[in-house]
PDB file of C-alpha atoms in Angstrom:
ATOM      1  CA  UNK A1021      14.822  15.593 -11.159  1.00  0.00           C
ATOM      2  CA  UNK A1022      16.332  17.821 -13.749  1.00  0.00           C
ATOM      3  CA  UNK A1023      14.802  21.250 -13.216  1.00  0.00           C
ATOM      4  CA  UNK A1024      16.198  23.931 -10.948  1.00  0.00           C
ATOM      5  CA  UNK A1025      12.892  24.064  -9.095  1.00  0.00           C
ATOM      6  CA  UNK A1026      12.822  20.294  -8.496  1.00  0.00           C
ATOM      7  CA  UNK A1027      16.422  20.268  -7.289  1.00  0.00           C
ATOM      8  CA  UNK A1028      15.771  23.243  -4.981  1.00  0.00           C
ATOM      9  CA  UNK A1029      12.674  21.596  -3.510  1.00  0.00           C
ATOM     10  CA  UNK A1030      14.562  18.363  -2.890  1.00  0.00           C
ATOM     11  CA  UNK A1031      17.362  20.289  -1.196  1.00  0.00           C
ATOM     12  CA  UNK A1032      14.788  22.123   0.937  1.00  0.00           C
ATOM     13  CA  UNK A1033      13.300  18.761   1.943  1.00  0.00           C
ATOM     14  CA  UNK A1034      16.729  17.405   2.862  1.00  0.00           C
ATOM     15  CA  UNK A1035      17.535  20.560   4.856  1.00  0.00           C
ATOM     16  CA  UNK A1036      14.240  20.366   6.762  1.00  0.00           C
ATOM     17  CA  UNK A1037      14.921  16.719   7.604  1.00  0.00           C
ATOM     18  CA  UNK A1038      18.425  17.587   8.794  1.00  0.00           C
ATOM     19  CA  UNK A1039      17.101  20.412  10.995  1.00  0.00           C
ATOM     20  CA  UNK A1040      14.623  17.963  12.538  1.00  0.00           C
ATOM     21  CA  UNK A1041      17.404  15.374  12.941  1.00  0.00           C
ATOM     22  CA  UNK A1042      15.581  12.922  10.674  1.00  0.00           C
ATOM     23  CA  UNK A1043      17.781  10.915   8.295  1.00  0.00           C
ATOM     24  CA  UNK A1044      17.134  11.316   4.564  1.00  0.00           C
ATOM     25  CA  UNK A1045      15.680   8.187   2.954  1.00  0.00           C
ATOM     26  CA  UNK A1046      15.884   8.232  -0.841  1.00  0.00           C
ATOM     27  CA  UNK A1047      13.262   5.460  -1.111  1.00  0.00           C
ATOM     28  CA  UNK A1048      10.699   8.046   0.015  1.00  0.00           C
ATOM     29  CA  UNK A1049      11.439  10.334  -2.948  1.00  0.00           C
ATOM     30  CA  UNK A1050       9.978   9.607  -6.376  1.00  0.00           C
ATOM     31  CA  UNK A1051      10.051  11.527  -9.642  1.00  0.00           C
ATOM     32  CA  UNK A1052       6.625  12.346 -11.044  1.00  0.00           C
ATOM     33  CA  UNK A1053       8.052  14.118 -14.114  1.00  0.00           C
ATOM     34  CA  UNK A1054       5.575  16.977 -13.597  1.00  0.00           C
ATOM     35  CA  UNK A1055       2.816  14.707 -14.963  1.00  0.00           C
ATOM     36  CA  UNK A1056      -0.446  13.530 -13.391  1.00  0.00           C
ATOM     37  CA  UNK A1057      -0.073  10.026 -14.829  1.00  0.00           C
ATOM     38  CA  UNK A1058       3.615   9.657 -13.920  1.00  0.00           C
ATOM     39  CA  UNK A1059       2.924  10.993 -10.434  1.00  0.00           C
ATOM     40  CA  UNK A1060       0.198   8.399  -9.979  1.00  0.00           C
ATOM     41  CA  UNK A1061       2.678   5.643 -10.942  1.00  0.00           C
ATOM     42  CA  UNK A1062       5.291   7.017  -8.534  1.00  0.00           C
ATOM     43  CA  UNK A1063       2.697   7.358  -5.753  1.00  0.00           C
ATOM     44  CA  UNK A1064       1.654   3.720  -6.248  1.00  0.00           C
ATOM     45  CA  UNK A1065       5.270   2.686  -5.594  1.00  0.00           C
ATOM     46  CA  UNK A1066       5.463   4.906  -2.503  1.00  0.00           C
ATOM     47  CA  UNK A1067       2.191   3.516  -1.162  1.00  0.00           C
ATOM     48  CA  UNK A1068       3.576  -0.037  -1.479  1.00  0.00           C
ATOM     49  CA  UNK A1069       6.340   0.746   1.043  1.00  0.00           C
ATOM     50  CA  UNK A1070       5.915  -0.808   4.482  1.00  0.00           C
ATOM     51  CA  UNK A1071       5.208   1.123   6.582  1.00  0.00           C
ATOM     52  CA  UNK A1072       3.174   3.196   4.137  1.00  0.00           C
ATOM     53  CA  UNK A1073       3.902   6.939   4.068  1.00  0.00           C
ATOM     54  CA  UNK A1074       1.347   9.044   5.945  1.00  0.00           C
ATOM     55  CA  UNK A1075       1.786  12.046   3.629  1.00  0.00           C
ATOM     56  CA  UNK A1076       2.957  12.792   0.088  1.00  0.00           C
ATOM     57  CA  UNK A1077       4.111  16.185  -1.196  1.00  0.00           C
ATOM     58  CA  UNK A1078       3.922  16.733  -4.951  1.00  0.00           C
ATOM     59  CA  UNK A1079       5.849  19.449  -6.779  1.00  0.00           C
ATOM     60  CA  UNK A1080       2.697  20.851  -8.350  1.00  0.00           C
ATOM     61  CA  UNK A1081      -1.047  20.550  -7.934  1.00  0.00           C
ATOM     62  CA  UNK A1082      -1.616  18.499 -11.096  1.00  0.00           C
ATOM     63  CA  UNK A1083       0.868  15.928  -9.769  1.00  0.00           C
ATOM     64  CA  UNK A1084      -0.873  16.000  -6.377  1.00  0.00           C
ATOM     65  CA  UNK A1085      -4.189  15.249  -8.084  1.00  0.00           C
ATOM     66  CA  UNK A1086      -2.526  12.196  -9.679  1.00  0.00           C
ATOM     67  CA  UNK A1087      -1.376  11.146  -6.201  1.00  0.00           C
ATOM     68  CA  UNK A1088      -4.932  11.529  -4.881  1.00  0.00           C
ATOM     69  CA  UNK A1089      -6.227   9.445  -7.815  1.00  0.00           C
ATOM     70  CA  UNK A1090      -4.027   6.458  -6.937  1.00  0.00           C
ATOM     71  CA  UNK A1091      -4.734   6.737  -3.198  1.00  0.00           C
ATOM     72  CA  UNK A1092      -8.447   6.435  -3.958  1.00  0.00           C
ATOM     73  CA  UNK A1093      -7.839   3.593  -6.464  1.00  0.00           C
ATOM     74  CA  UNK A1094      -6.144   1.661  -3.647  1.00  0.00           C
ATOM     75  CA  UNK A1095      -9.263   2.132  -1.475  1.00  0.00           C
ATOM     76  CA  UNK A1096      -7.358   4.446   0.849  1.00  0.00           C
ATOM     77  CA  UNK A1097      -8.686   7.767   2.075  1.00  0.00           C
ATOM     78  CA  UNK A1098      -7.287  11.270   1.733  1.00  0.00           C
ATOM     79  CA  UNK A1099      -6.360  12.541   4.348  1.00  0.00           C
ATOM     80  CA  UNK A1100      -7.221   9.818   6.882  1.00  0.00           C
ATOM     81  CA  UNK A1101      -4.785   7.271   5.421  1.00  0.00           C
ATOM     82  CA  UNK A1102      -2.452   9.588   3.521  1.00  0.00           C
ATOM     83  CA  UNK A1103      -2.319  13.377   3.431  1.00  0.00           C
ATOM     84  CA  UNK A1104      -1.508  15.119   0.131  1.00  0.00           C
ATOM     85  CA  UNK A1105       0.014  18.542  -0.490  1.00  0.00           C
ATOM     86  CA  UNK A1106       0.668  20.167  -3.859  1.00  0.00           C
ATOM     87  CA  UNK A1107       2.301  23.385  -5.015  1.00  0.00           C
ATOM     88  CA  UNK A1108       1.107  26.329  -7.112  1.00  0.00           C
ATOM     89  CA  UNK A1109      -2.403  26.623  -5.664  1.00  0.00           C
ATOM     90  CA  UNK A1110      -4.115  26.393  -9.048  1.00  0.00           C
ATOM     91  CA  UNK A1111      -7.838  27.182  -9.162  1.00  0.00           C
ATOM     92  CA  UNK A1112      -8.697  23.492  -9.556  1.00  0.00           C
ATOM     93  CA  UNK A1113      -7.130  22.701  -6.128  1.00  0.00           C
ATOM     94  CA  UNK A1114     -10.149  24.056  -4.264  1.00  0.00           C
ATOM     95  CA  UNK A1115     -12.526  21.861  -6.280  1.00  0.00           C
ATOM     96  CA  UNK A1116     -10.886  18.444  -5.828  1.00  0.00           C
ATOM     97  CA  UNK A1117     -12.405  16.008  -3.376  1.00  0.00           C
ATOM     98  CA  UNK A1118     -11.180  16.547  -0.774  1.00  0.00           C
ATOM     99  CA  UNK A1119     -10.001  20.078  -1.502  1.00  0.00           C
ATOM    100  CA  UNK A1120      -6.227  20.044  -2.045  1.00  0.00           C
ATOM    101  CA  UNK A1121      -3.868  21.712   0.413  1.00  0.00           C
ATOM    102  CA  UNK A1122      -1.295  23.623  -1.633  1.00  0.00           C
ATOM    103  CA  UNK A1123       1.731  25.862  -1.344  1.00  0.00           C
ATOM    104  CA  UNK A1124       0.709  29.137  -2.967  1.00  0.00           C
ATOM    105  CA  UNK A1125       3.331  30.437  -5.366  1.00  0.00           C
ATOM    106  CA  UNK A1126       3.363  34.133  -6.296  1.00  0.00           C
ATOM    107  CA  UNK A1127       3.010  33.386 -10.019  1.00  0.00           C
ATOM    108  CA  UNK A1128       2.433  37.023 -11.008  1.00  0.00           C
ATOM    109  CA  UNK A1129       5.564  38.179  -9.163  1.00  0.00           C
ATOM    110  CA  UNK A1130       7.631  35.271 -10.525  1.00  0.00           C
ATOM    111  CA  UNK A1131       6.502  36.053 -14.078  1.00  0.00           C
ATOM    112  CA  UNK A1132       7.160  39.758 -13.640  1.00  0.00           C
ATOM    113  CA  UNK A1133      10.685  39.128 -12.293  1.00  0.00           C
ATOM    114  CA  UNK A1134      11.424  36.710 -15.150  1.00  0.00           C
ATOM    115  CA  UNK A1135      10.305  39.186 -17.808  1.00  0.00           C
ATOM    116  CA  UNK A1136      12.289  41.994 -16.151  1.00  0.00           C
ATOM    117  CA  UNK A1137      15.404  39.780 -16.104  1.00  0.00           C
ATOM    118  CA  UNK A1138      14.847  38.810 -19.740  1.00  0.00           C
ATOM    119  CA  UNK A1139      14.608  42.461 -20.808  1.00  0.00           C
ATOM    120  CA  UNK A1140      17.796  43.241 -18.877  1.00  0.00           C
ATOM    121  CA  UNK A1141      19.666  40.431 -20.666  1.00  0.00           C
ATOM    122  CA  UNK A1142      18.272  41.476 -24.064  1.00  0.00           C
ATOM    123  CA  UNK A1143      19.302  45.054 -23.291  1.00  0.00           C
ATOM    124  CA  UNK A1144      22.868  43.906 -22.675  1.00  0.00           C
ATOM    125  CA  UNK A1145      22.825  44.540 -18.937  1.00  0.00           C
ATOM    126  CA  UNK A1146      25.191  42.393 -16.921  1.00  0.00           C
ATOM    127  CA  UNK A1147      23.402  40.156 -14.430  1.00  0.00           C
ATOM    128  CA  UNK A1148      24.999  39.763 -11.016  1.00  0.00           C
ATOM    129  CA  UNK A1149      25.221  36.149  -9.894  1.00  0.00           C
ATOM    130  CA  UNK A1150      22.864  33.771 -11.649  1.00  0.00           C
ATOM    131  CA  UNK A1151      19.764  35.983 -11.548  1.00  0.00           C
ATOM    132  CA  UNK A1152      18.006  33.703  -9.053  1.00  0.00           C
ATOM    133  CA  UNK A1153      15.475  35.211  -6.705  1.00  0.00           C
ATOM    134  CA  UNK A1154      13.650  33.676  -3.770  1.00  0.00           C
ATOM    135  CA  UNK A1155       9.993  34.613  -3.442  1.00  0.00           C
ATOM    136  CA  UNK A1156       7.700  34.238  -0.447  1.00  0.00           C
ATOM    137  CA  UNK A1157       5.169  31.417  -0.436  1.00  0.00           C
ATOM    138  CA  UNK A1158       2.416  30.405   1.952  1.00  0.00           C
ATOM    139  CA  UNK A1159       0.420  27.283   2.689  1.00  0.00           C
ATOM    140  CA  UNK A1160      -3.243  27.222   1.726  1.00  0.00           C
ATOM    141  CA  UNK A1161      -4.624  24.601   4.125  1.00  0.00           C
ATOM    142  CA  UNK A1162      -7.622  22.709   2.820  1.00  0.00           C
ATOM    143  CA  UNK A1163      -9.018  19.244   3.517  1.00  0.00           C
ATOM    144  CA  UNK A1164      -6.359  16.953   2.009  1.00  0.00           C
ATOM    145  CA  UNK A1165      -4.170  17.023   5.138  1.00  0.00           C
ATOM    146  CA  UNK A1166      -4.542  15.825   8.700  1.00  0.00           C
ATOM    147  CA  UNK A1167      -2.387  14.388  11.451  1.00  0.00           C
ATOM    148  CA  UNK A1168      -0.938  10.930  10.806  1.00  0.00           C
ATOM    149  CA  UNK A1169      -3.092   7.965  11.799  1.00  0.00           C
ATOM    150  CA  UNK A1170      -2.453   6.678  15.311  1.00  0.00           C
ATOM    151  CA  UNK A1171      -0.713   3.316  15.608  1.00  0.00           C
ATOM    152  CA  UNK A1172      -3.021   0.338  16.132  1.00  0.00           C
ATOM    153  CA  UNK A1173      -4.248  -0.043  19.689  1.00  0.00           C
ATOM    154  CA  UNK A1174      -4.066   3.624  20.652  1.00  0.00           C
TER     155      UNK A1174
END
């Protein structure tokens, strides 16, 4: 994971686990290299873990579609056997089967802030700190997520 976004998302995951008093397990984290094909390969490895994960979060929707591909190839069902969540909420997310749950990113606002920062740097303006900004996101719940399956016998 060599992008600022990937590192930040991993840190957010670790922080959420810590807040919930759940230990971090590095075997449950795989690098999909922001690629559908690579994400499918990584998801196949995750799905081979015993017990199998009940949900997989992908750093973007294209990667999440690769995850859904391999789940279906293994004759598993989304979301009954494994829930899938992506990020970016691209238009295609609503047309997958099942429709992909996604974290909506404010792409217009991110792009606008990046261009404004670029013009400030080009104009010789000193940037305080590292120029990082945190933008609000929200979950767009669709059909690729559900509660984890109940243990056998319940």
